[in-house]
Structures are given as C-alpha cells and as structure tokens.
Amino acid sequence: KAGVTQTPRYLIKTRGQQVTLSCSPISGHRSVSWYQQTPGQGLQFLFEYFSETQRNKGNFPGRFSGRQFSNSRSEMNVSTLELGDSALYLCASSTGQRQETQYFGPGTRLLVL
Amino acid sequence: GIQVEQSPPDLILQEGANSTLRCNFSDSVNNLQWFHQNPWGQLINLFYIPSGTKQNGRLSATTVATERYSLLYISSSQTTDSGVYFCAVERRDSSYKLIFGSGTRLLVRP
C-alpha cells in the first residue's frame, strides 16, 4: 500500500496570503488528522476528520480550517497568514477506530515571510 | 489536559552503545505510540504500545499503564538512529487526538 502523501512538500508565502495543503491517506483509511510542528510549541493537534465530518478540533484560531472529501483526501486551509504560522504541517492517517495506530505523511514545510 | 514528559531531552551516544528513553504521562491513555522523526521531518512509527512489551530488532518498548510511563530501549545504536524520538498518547476520554511529548534528541557518533 502507498503511504500517506502530502502536497506540496515546501511552500513560501507572504503575510496576509492564504494557503491550502493537501493530504491523501493510506488506501482504506477514513480518518485524517492534522498537526502543526514548530520549534517553540512542538507538535500540536489541529483537527481530525472522519467520513467528511470533523470529529475533534485543537486550540487554533478560526483562520485554520479543514475539510475532507468523499475519497477521504483532506485539505487544510490557513487564511491571513502570519509569520508564526511558519511550521511543518503533518497529516496522519488511520482507519478511524479507537486505539489505532496513526501513520504520518512526510509533511509540508510552510515558510511565511 | 494530559501532560506528556520525555527524558532526557538530549542524548549523545557512541555507536554501539545502548540507551533508554522515558515517557511519563499524567492520565489514563487509550493509545501510546513511539515515533522517530527523521532529518527530513517525517514521523516514522516505531511502536503502538498502550501496555505491555514489544520488540522490533534492536528496538524494544515497554509501557506500564498503571504507573503511567513508557520506555524505549535502543540497543547497539547506529548513526542512523540519530534524530528525535517522540512519545504520543491519546487520552482515554478524548477522541482521536494524539498529545505529543517534547521529544528526545539523539545523536549517535561514529
């Protein structure tokens, strides 16, 4: 099976712009979670989607949003980018059941100038 | 919320040495995973281990859920083991959300 894929892998934006990141889960997986990793805050949970529904959300401002499509692919969007949004964005894939291993993609590195 | 603490924060070893990484957590958990983050940023699954002991080659892990800690053992370390090791837990009453520790940065010198 192919692993979790994320596109793009690298992105440079300027403050005020918006960005959309994409994640394709492992075939057959219906849950996609998003995490932000920064040197200061570490790895933090953004949100989780299962069957096109957001099941859980972390403590991020409303500028961070996501969605999931019927094929389980997910996108996250960040509007009105700030310098502090520069980070590695990781998505994780699982079957969506409790007590399941989560598998991570390679990440998207976002730099906001 | 649940606290996840990893120790030591940094570790330098000579190739061939053994090491033990620790993860303490402050509440009951459904899920505990160990990851290795490679230099390119990808999190590689090492173990899914909410309780008990598992081994995979030179790596093994033990979680004592009743005492709220997990240990990752690396034996005969190699330079390719360098990177950051993360422990992540899912709280028993929280859905589908991993809480990560701050990691242990390991450098294995040749």
Short mmCIF file of C-alpha atoms in Angstrom, two decimals:
data_model
loop_
_atom_site.label_atom_id
_atom_site.label_comp_id
_atom_site.label_asym_id
_atom_site.label_seq_id
_atom_site.Cartn_x
_atom_site.Cartn_y
_atom_site.Cartn_z
CA LYS A 1 0.00 0.00 0.00
CA ALA A 2 1.15 3.51 -0.70
CA GLY A 3 1.80 5.63 2.35
CA VAL A 4 0.33 8.96 3.31
CA THR A 5 1.09 11.65 0.76
CA GLN A 6 1.13 15.39 1.29
CA THR A 7 1.38 18.16 -1.25
CA PRO A 8 3.09 20.46 -1.68
CA ARG A 9 6.20 19.50 0.25
CA TYR A 10 7.50 23.06 0.52
CA LEU A 11 5.75 26.38 0.32
CA ILE A 12 6.74 30.01 0.72
CA LYS A 13 4.04 32.61 1.27
CA THR A 14 3.87 36.18 2.47
CA ARG A 15 1.92 37.56 5.40
CA GLY A 16 -1.75 38.05 4.68
CA GLN A 17 -1.94 35.40 1.98
CA GLN A 18 -3.82 32.14 2.35
CA VAL A 19 -2.62 28.62 1.76
CA THR A 20 -4.17 25.21 1.12
CA LEU A 21 -2.40 21.98 1.96
CA SER A 22 -3.47 18.55 0.81
CA CYS A 23 -3.24 15.10 2.36
CA SER A 24 -4.11 11.75 0.82
CA PRO A 25 -4.44 8.98 3.41
CA ILE A 26 -3.47 5.34 3.08
CA SER A 27 -5.94 3.48 0.90
CA GLY A 28 -8.85 2.28 3.01
CA HIS A 29 -8.21 4.74 5.83
CA ARG A 30 -11.08 7.09 6.58
CA SER A 31 -9.55 9.29 9.25
CA VAL A 32 -7.17 12.16 8.62
CA SER A 33 -5.64 14.27 11.38
CA TRP A 34 -3.55 17.39 11.02
CA TYR A 35 -0.73 18.54 13.27
CA GLN A 36 1.46 21.62 13.36
CA GLN A 37 5.10 21.36 14.44
CA THR A 38 7.09 24.43 15.45
CA PRO A 39 10.34 24.71 17.43
CA GLY A 40 8.60 26.64 20.18
CA GLN A 41 5.35 24.72 20.61
CA GLY A 42 6.31 21.27 19.41
CA LEU A 43 3.71 19.03 17.79
CA GLN A 44 0.16 20.26 18.26
CA PHE A 45 -3.13 18.77 17.11
CA LEU A 46 -5.15 20.88 14.68
CA PHE A 47 -8.19 18.75 13.78
CA GLU A 48 -9.37 15.30 12.79
CA TYR A 49 -11.80 14.28 10.07
CA PHE A 50 -13.63 11.02 9.61
CA SER A 51 -16.04 10.34 6.77
CA GLU A 52 -16.13 14.03 5.84
CA THR A 53 -17.00 15.12 9.41
CA GLN A 54 -14.76 16.95 11.82
CA ARG A 55 -14.69 14.88 15.00
CA ASN A 56 -12.18 16.81 17.06
CA LYS A 57 -10.51 20.17 16.96
CA GLY A 58 -7.47 21.61 18.70
CA ASN A 59 -6.94 25.07 20.11
CA PHE A 60 -6.16 27.03 16.98
CA PRO A 61 -7.78 30.23 15.70
CA GLY A 62 -10.53 30.14 13.12
CA ARG A 63 -8.02 31.03 10.41
CA PHE A 64 -7.17 27.34 10.41
CA SER A 65 -9.82 25.23 8.74
CA GLY A 66 -10.07 21.90 7.05
CA ARG A 67 -12.28 19.59 5.14
CA GLN A 68 -12.42 16.03 3.95
CA PHE A 69 -13.72 14.72 0.69
CA SER A 70 -15.69 11.57 -0.04
CA ASN A 71 -12.49 9.80 -1.14
CA SER A 72 -11.00 10.58 2.31
CA ARG A 73 -8.49 13.08 0.97
CA SER A 74 -8.26 16.10 3.21
CA GLU A 75 -7.26 19.70 2.80
CA MET A 76 -6.39 22.28 5.40
CA ASN A 77 -6.53 25.98 4.77
CA VAL A 78 -4.86 28.81 6.61
CA SER A 79 -6.14 32.27 5.83
CA THR A 80 -4.49 35.62 6.53
CA LEU A 81 -1.11 34.05 7.15
CA GLU A 82 1.04 35.28 10.00
CA LEU A 83 4.78 34.87 10.50
CA GLY A 84 4.06 32.49 13.36
CA ASP A 85 2.28 30.09 11.00
CA SER A 86 5.66 29.05 9.62
CA ALA A 87 5.84 25.40 10.56
CA LEU A 88 5.92 21.82 9.43
CA TYR A 89 2.36 20.62 8.86
CA LEU A 90 1.91 16.90 9.23
CA CYS A 91 -1.09 14.80 8.46
CA ALA A 92 -1.82 11.39 9.88
CA SER A 93 -3.99 8.62 8.55
CA SER A 94 -5.80 5.81 10.34
CA THR A 95 -8.86 3.61 9.97
CA GLY A 96 -10.63 5.92 12.38
CA GLN A 97 -11.38 3.38 15.07
CA ARG A 98 -10.25 3.86 18.63
CA GLN A 99 -6.89 2.52 19.74
CA GLU A 100 -5.48 2.54 16.27
CA THR A 101 -2.02 3.32 15.00
CA GLN A 102 -1.71 6.62 13.21
CA TYR A 103 0.59 6.85 10.20
CA PHE A 104 2.14 10.16 9.27
CA GLY A 105 2.92 11.71 5.94
CA PRO A 106 6.19 13.47 5.05
CA GLY A 107 4.80 16.89 5.90
CA THR A 108 4.55 20.27 4.23
CA ARG A 109 7.07 22.91 5.26
CA LEU A 110 5.46 26.34 5.17
CA LEU A 111 7.53 29.48 5.41
CA VAL A 112 5.70 32.77 5.84
CA LEU A 113 7.71 35.88 5.00
CA GLY B 1 -5.09 18.45 29.93
CA ILE B 2 -2.82 15.45 29.94
CA GLN B 3 0.90 16.10 30.35
CA VAL B 4 3.47 14.06 28.46
CA GLU B 5 7.05 14.39 29.60
CA GLN B 6 10.04 12.83 27.89
CA SER B 7 13.52 12.41 29.24
CA PRO B 8 16.29 13.03 28.66
CA PRO B 9 15.78 15.97 26.29
CA ASP B 10 19.13 15.34 24.62
CA LEU B 11 21.33 12.28 24.41
CA ILE B 12 24.71 11.73 22.76
CA LEU B 13 25.99 8.19 22.31
CA GLN B 14 28.89 6.46 20.71
CA GLU B 15 27.94 3.94 18.06
CA GLY B 16 27.29 0.57 19.66
CA ALA B 17 26.04 1.94 22.97
CA ASN B 18 22.64 1.19 24.47
CA SER B 19 20.11 3.75 25.66
CA THR B 20 16.76 4.09 27.40
CA LEU B 21 14.29 6.86 26.66
CA ARG B 22 11.45 7.56 29.04
CA CYS B 23 7.93 8.92 28.60
CA ASN B 24 5.75 9.83 31.58
CA PHE B 25 2.10 10.72 31.18
CA SER B 26 -0.30 12.20 33.68
CA ASP B 27 -3.59 10.44 32.89
CA SER B 28 -5.02 7.15 31.67
CA VAL B 29 -4.48 6.57 27.96
CA ASN B 30 -6.06 4.58 25.14
CA ASN B 31 -3.13 4.75 22.85
CA LEU B 32 0.60 5.28 23.16
CA GLN B 33 2.91 5.43 20.20
CA TRP B 34 6.64 5.95 19.80
CA PHE B 35 7.90 7.74 16.72
CA HIS B 36 11.28 8.56 15.24
CA GLN B 37 11.43 11.81 13.33
CA ASN B 38 13.99 11.63 10.57
CA PRO B 39 16.07 14.61 9.41
CA TRP B 40 13.50 15.39 6.72
CA GLY B 41 10.74 15.70 9.28
CA GLN B 42 8.76 12.55 8.70
CA LEU B 43 7.46 10.72 11.74
CA ILE B 44 8.20 7.05 11.47
CA ASN B 45 6.11 4.67 13.57
CA LEU B 46 8.19 2.59 15.92
CA PHE B 47 5.65 1.08 18.28
CA TYR B 48 1.97 1.17 19.11
CA ILE B 49 2.13 0.14 22.75
CA PRO B 50 -0.61 1.23 25.18
CA SER B 51 0.56 -1.52 27.52
CA GLY B 52 3.00 -4.40 27.68
CA THR B 53 6.28 -5.00 25.89
CA LYS B 54 7.17 -5.21 22.21
CA GLN B 55 10.40 -5.75 20.36
CA ASN B 56 11.45 -4.95 16.82
CA GLY B 57 15.05 -5.72 16.04
CA ARG B 58 17.34 -3.53 18.12
CA LEU B 59 14.41 -1.56 19.48
CA SER B 60 12.04 -2.55 22.21
CA ALA B 61 9.42 -0.72 24.25
CA THR B 62 7.59 -1.28 27.48
CA THR B 63 4.55 0.56 28.77
CA VAL B 64 3.38 0.23 32.36
CA ALA B 65 -0.04 1.82 32.06
CA THR B 66 -0.88 1.56 35.76
CA GLU B 67 2.22 3.60 36.61
CA ARG B 68 1.83 5.91 33.60
CA TYR B 69 5.16 5.55 31.89
CA SER B 70 6.71 4.00 28.84
CA LEU B 71 10.31 3.18 28.00
CA LEU B 72 12.00 2.88 24.63
CA TYR B 73 15.21 0.83 24.53
CA ILE B 74 17.73 1.19 21.75
CA SER B 75 20.50 -1.40 21.74
CA SER B 76 23.74 -1.36 19.76
CA SER B 77 22.95 2.12 18.47
CA GLN B 78 23.87 3.11 14.92
CA THR B 79 24.41 6.54 13.39
CA THR B 80 21.14 6.09 11.51
CA ASP B 81 19.32 6.03 14.86
CA SER B 82 20.06 9.76 15.21
CA GLY B 83 17.05 12.03 15.21
CA VAL B 84 14.25 12.96 17.54
CA TYR B 85 12.15 10.36 19.33
CA PHE B 86 8.61 11.27 20.28
CA CYS B 87 6.13 9.63 22.55
CA ALA B 88 2.47 10.43 21.87
CA VAL B 89 -0.64 9.44 23.80
CA GLU B 90 -4.36 9.53 23.29
CA ARG B 91 -6.30 10.21 26.45
CA ARG B 92 -8.83 7.58 27.47
CA ASP B 93 -11.73 10.05 27.35
CA SER B 94 -10.56 12.03 24.34
CA SER B 95 -11.20 11.14 20.77
CA TYR B 96 -8.65 10.56 18.08
CA LYS B 97 -6.18 13.20 19.20
CA LEU B 98 -2.55 12.47 19.93
CA ILE B 99 -0.75 14.54 22.56
CA PHE B 100 2.99 14.60 21.94
CA GLY B 101 5.85 14.93 24.34
CA SER B 102 8.62 17.36 23.58
CA GLY B 103 10.90 14.62 22.32
CA THR B 104 14.36 13.24 22.99
CA ARG B 105 17.03 14.38 20.53
CA LEU B 106 19.51 11.56 19.98
CA LEU B 107 22.89 11.90 18.31
CA VAL B 108 24.87 8.75 17.67
CA ARG B 109 28.51 9.42 16.87
CA PRO B 110 30.60 7.02 14.78
#
